[in-house]
């Protein structure tokens, strides 16, 4: 996890080290100083900097603590690249909770962007234990949220977490992302916010993006997690942000955001976070 600048260089191969150094040298101020785009300045203030209600953190952290204290092991049939920390399919729930779940620092962004798009459909690719989904679901109480998870064991745990937290606007689907996306699109599900946190390989991520950019609603955002997870992910991110349909891209090192806004001049930003 990249929770602060002090841990950028932990558990990092050369490509990630190089990406982190470039990010630190080129990123703009986290308060928006020197950024002349009103749209991006608003995103920084309303999504990156704005704190979320203590009650939301209380709900999420209650589940997070429960997961991190659960030493039960489950078989993870990962359809993506697997874990960066172990090659074993048998993993403890506590280790998944510590290493794979989005932290409050980044969950805040998901919550705030969901709140800004409240009332519109939202989609997540890669549920895991459901922590990131909870941030989105709590931020967009009036939205229909669909999350897809390839591992049945994780999906079962996530469902229980949603149920125990009384978050009723989330629908969880099991299976491969690409098996579900066409049906959702045909059914008129056009999300204004998409969070992609599943397969971390270049080709699958680019295939998801190719489909999603045709599927999303107007004035939407697609968020990619772990854009510097590997050289492959960095390559995928660089291709995604240069797509002609993308109006604005924001890189905060761990996450990448692409916004679709008709009539807006193409702009790319690296923001210190």
C-alpha positions as MATLAB code, in Angstrom:
seq = 'XXXXXXXXXXXXXXXXXXXXXXXXXXXXXXXXXXXXXXXXXXXXXXXXXXXXXXXXXXXXXXXXXXXXXXXXXXXXXXXXXXXXXXXXXXXXXXXXXXXXXXXXXXXXXXXXXXXXXXXXXXXXXXXXXXXXXXXXXXXXXXXXXXXXXXXXXXXXXXXXXXXXXXXXXXXXXXXXXXXXXXXXXXXXXXXXXXXXXXXXXXXXXXXXXXXXXXXXXXXXXXXXXXXXXXXXXXXXXXXXXXXXXXXXXXXXXXXXXXXXXXXXXXXXXXXXX';
ca = [
       0.000    0.000    0.000;
       1.239    3.516   -0.702;
      -0.097    5.357    2.352;
       2.493    8.150    2.361;
       5.629    9.306    0.601;
       7.753    7.610    3.251;
       6.703    4.157    2.055;
       6.900    4.724   -1.706;
      10.094    2.728   -2.009;
       9.014   -0.254    0.084;
       8.536   -3.590   -1.683;
       9.242   -2.049   -5.068;
      11.006   -3.322   -8.181;
      13.023   -0.998  -10.404;
      10.089    0.056  -12.579;
       8.064    1.082   -9.533;
      11.045    2.870   -8.018;
      11.522    4.803  -11.249;
       7.800    5.641  -11.436;
       7.809    6.824   -7.807;
      10.815    9.071   -8.374;
       9.238   10.560  -11.493;
       5.996   11.120   -9.613;
       7.727   12.938   -6.751;
       9.605   15.169   -9.175;
       6.669   16.039  -11.438;
       3.576   16.002   -9.223;
       1.753   19.246   -8.489;
       0.813   20.540   -5.047;
      -1.893   18.568   -3.222;
      -3.720   21.800   -2.334;
      -4.099   22.668   -6.008;
      -1.523   25.475   -6.078;
      -0.380   26.152   -9.634;
      -3.278   24.239  -11.191;
      -5.283   26.469  -13.522;
      -8.055   24.032  -14.389;
     -11.204   24.876  -12.353;
     -12.453   21.321  -12.905;
      -9.312   19.690  -11.483;
      -9.061   22.241   -8.677;
     -12.617   21.297   -7.658;
     -11.765   17.571   -7.729;
      -8.768   18.199   -5.467;
     -10.875   20.091   -2.929;
     -14.072   18.034   -3.055;
     -12.627   14.537   -3.549;
      -8.990   14.455   -2.399;
      -8.966   16.912    0.501;
     -12.504   16.819    1.883;
     -12.854   14.675    4.995;
     -15.678   12.177    5.239;
     -18.143   11.809    8.124;
     -16.812    9.988   11.222;
     -19.840    7.707   11.090;
     -18.759    6.370    7.697;
     -15.281    5.573    8.980;
     -16.802    3.906   12.031;
     -18.819    1.536    9.826;
     -15.925    0.739    7.496;
     -13.308    0.390   10.230;
     -15.532   -1.947   12.216;
     -15.549   -4.346    9.254;
     -11.863   -3.724    8.513;
     -10.885   -4.596   12.092;
     -13.008   -7.735   11.974;
     -11.290   -8.838    8.760;
      -7.792   -8.060   10.009;
      -8.420  -10.079   13.175;
      -9.754  -13.104   11.274;
      -6.976  -15.696   10.954;
      -9.111  -18.152    9.003;
      -7.523  -19.220    5.710;
      -9.443  -19.402    2.451;
      -8.626  -20.667   -1.028;
      -8.407  -17.696   -3.385;
      -9.105  -18.656   -6.990;
      -7.716  -15.408   -8.383;
      -8.657  -14.794  -12.026;
      -6.126  -11.968  -12.324;
      -2.413  -11.615  -11.588;
      -2.677  -12.855   -8.017;
      -1.019  -11.421   -4.943;
       2.249   -9.479   -4.972;
       3.067  -10.948   -1.556;
       2.504  -14.698   -1.970;
       2.135  -17.302   -4.712;
      -0.064  -19.526   -2.546;
      -3.784  -19.849   -3.256;
      -4.342  -20.396    0.483;
      -4.385  -17.024    2.234;
      -5.564  -15.767    5.584;
      -8.439  -13.304    5.666;
      -6.337  -11.108    7.961;
      -3.521  -10.822    5.388;
      -6.000   -9.954    2.630;
      -7.557   -7.347    4.911;
      -4.178   -5.773    5.657;
      -2.632   -5.889    2.212;
      -5.427   -5.839   -0.356;
      -8.142   -3.669    1.143;
      -8.115    0.028    0.279;
      -6.960    2.223    3.169;
      -9.041    5.055    4.621;
      -6.719    7.514    2.895;
      -7.804    6.284   -0.533;
     -11.266    5.177    0.549;
     -11.936    8.846    1.257;
     -11.507    9.621   -2.438;
     -13.864    6.817   -3.462;
     -16.462    8.033   -0.964;
     -16.238   11.658   -2.088;
     -16.335   10.880   -5.815;
     -19.317    8.583   -5.197;
     -21.016   11.386   -3.269;
     -20.373   13.785   -6.161;
     -22.074   11.296   -8.502;
     -24.815   10.216   -6.091;
     -27.994    9.065   -7.821;
     -26.180    7.534  -10.814;
     -25.231    3.913  -11.439;
     -21.754    2.812  -10.300;
     -19.578   -0.220  -11.020;
     -16.614   -1.914   -9.353;
     -14.411   -4.578  -10.899;
     -12.749   -6.499   -8.053;
     -14.693   -6.633   -4.783;
     -12.233   -8.530   -2.574;
     -13.534   -8.211    1.029;
     -15.794   -5.318    0.063;
     -14.030   -2.445    1.851;
     -13.751   -0.225   -1.235;
     -17.320   -1.124   -2.209;
     -18.520    0.052    1.196;
     -16.888    3.459    0.731;
     -18.664    3.809   -2.623;
     -21.979    2.489   -1.316;
     -21.987    4.782    1.700;
     -21.039    7.777   -0.428;
     -23.755    7.154   -2.990;
     -26.744    6.091   -0.908;
     -29.172    6.850   -3.762;
     -27.224    4.900   -6.386;
     -27.359    1.353   -7.675;
     -23.899   -0.169   -7.277;
     -22.759   -3.372   -8.954;
     -19.511   -5.011   -7.918;
     -17.967   -8.071   -9.593;
     -15.642  -10.560   -7.885;
     -13.969  -13.535   -9.517;
     -13.280  -15.476   -6.311;
     -16.332  -17.137   -4.738;
     -14.732  -17.298   -1.270;
     -14.082  -13.556   -1.226;
     -17.518  -12.837   -2.677;
     -19.167  -14.738    0.168;
     -17.250  -12.763    2.799;
     -18.015   -9.449    1.078;
     -21.741  -10.242    1.001;
     -21.711  -10.840    4.747;
     -19.840   -7.576    5.284;
     -22.455   -5.634    3.307;
     -25.249   -7.358    5.196;
     -23.759   -6.749    8.645;
     -23.178   -3.084    7.794;
     -26.758   -2.699    6.505;
     -25.658   -1.340    3.119;
     -28.491   -2.299    0.798;
     -27.643   -0.596   -2.493;
     -24.891   -3.043   -3.545;
     -25.364   -6.012   -5.895;
     -22.472   -8.488   -6.013;
     -21.892  -10.661   -9.085;
     -19.438  -13.557   -9.223;
     -17.254  -14.487  -12.163;
     -15.000  -13.027  -14.823;
     -15.464   -9.304  -15.453;
     -15.661   -9.752  -19.209;
     -18.428  -12.327  -18.864;
     -20.657   -9.802  -17.066;
     -19.900   -6.499  -18.797;
     -21.762   -7.170  -22.081;
     -24.937   -8.162  -20.231;
     -24.805   -5.092  -18.016;
     -24.350   -2.862  -21.040;
     -27.198   -4.542  -22.936;
     -29.394   -4.058  -19.872;
     -28.842   -0.299  -19.920;
     -26.460   -0.129  -16.967;
     -24.353    2.956  -17.744;
     -22.263    3.894  -14.689;
     -21.022    7.398  -13.983;
     -18.275    6.015  -11.712;
     -16.227    2.854  -12.249;
     -13.519    1.532   -9.931;
     -11.180   -1.033  -11.513;
      -9.213   -3.054   -8.970;
      -8.961   -6.535  -10.385;
      -6.615   -8.050  -12.916;
      -3.344   -6.080  -12.947;
      -2.094   -7.222  -16.365;
      -1.797   -4.812  -19.263;
      -3.900   -6.587  -21.893;
      -6.922   -7.390  -19.680;
      -6.938   -3.861  -18.198;
      -6.892   -2.339  -21.691;
      -9.732   -4.658  -22.750;
     -11.787   -3.547  -19.733;
     -11.133    0.080  -20.590;
     -12.026   -0.428  -24.246;
     -15.405   -1.798  -23.181;
     -16.025    0.580  -20.292;
     -15.424    3.773  -22.261;
     -18.319    2.780  -24.542;
     -20.492    1.824  -21.591;
     -20.096    4.729  -19.156;
     -22.536    7.596  -18.895;
     -21.747   11.153  -19.964;
     -19.570   13.147  -17.536;
     -18.198    9.991  -15.934;
     -14.987    8.889  -14.231;
     -13.091    5.589  -14.345;
     -10.657    4.983  -11.481;
      -7.799    2.514  -11.847;
      -6.097    1.214   -8.710;
      -2.425    0.202   -8.533;
      -1.389    1.974  -11.745;
       2.258    1.544  -10.696;
       1.853   -2.028   -9.433;
       4.148   -3.216  -12.238;
       5.705   -2.119  -15.515;
       2.711   -3.666  -17.303;
       0.250   -1.588  -15.286;
       2.264    1.588  -15.903;
       2.163    0.832  -19.626;
      -1.583    0.257  -19.492;
      -2.127    3.516  -17.606;
      -0.058    5.493  -20.118;
      -2.171    4.103  -22.967;
      -5.428    4.756  -21.137;
      -4.731    8.380  -20.255;
      -3.767    9.226  -23.855;
      -6.996    7.818  -25.289;
      -8.744   10.493  -27.428;
     -12.004   10.067  -25.508;
     -10.356   10.976  -22.180;
     -10.706   14.668  -21.373;
      -8.740   14.818  -18.115;
      -6.419   12.356  -16.385;
      -5.149   12.625  -12.814;
      -2.290   10.489  -11.491;
      -1.785   10.289   -7.713;
       0.744    7.443   -8.060;
      -1.361    4.680   -6.549;
      -4.576    5.550   -8.387;
      -5.267    6.953  -11.823;
      -8.470    8.821  -12.749;
      -9.780    9.418  -16.257;
     -12.689   11.811  -16.759;
     -14.938   12.007  -19.794;
     -16.169   15.568  -20.394;
     -17.306   16.674  -23.848;
     -15.926   20.006  -24.975;
     -13.095   20.057  -22.439;
      -9.523   20.450  -23.685;
      -7.265   17.441  -23.109;
      -5.221   17.757  -19.894;
      -3.049   15.397  -17.821;
      -2.080   16.024  -14.206;
       0.147   14.426  -11.592;
      -1.113   15.478   -8.159;
       0.864   15.056   -4.928;
      -1.246   13.016   -2.541;
];
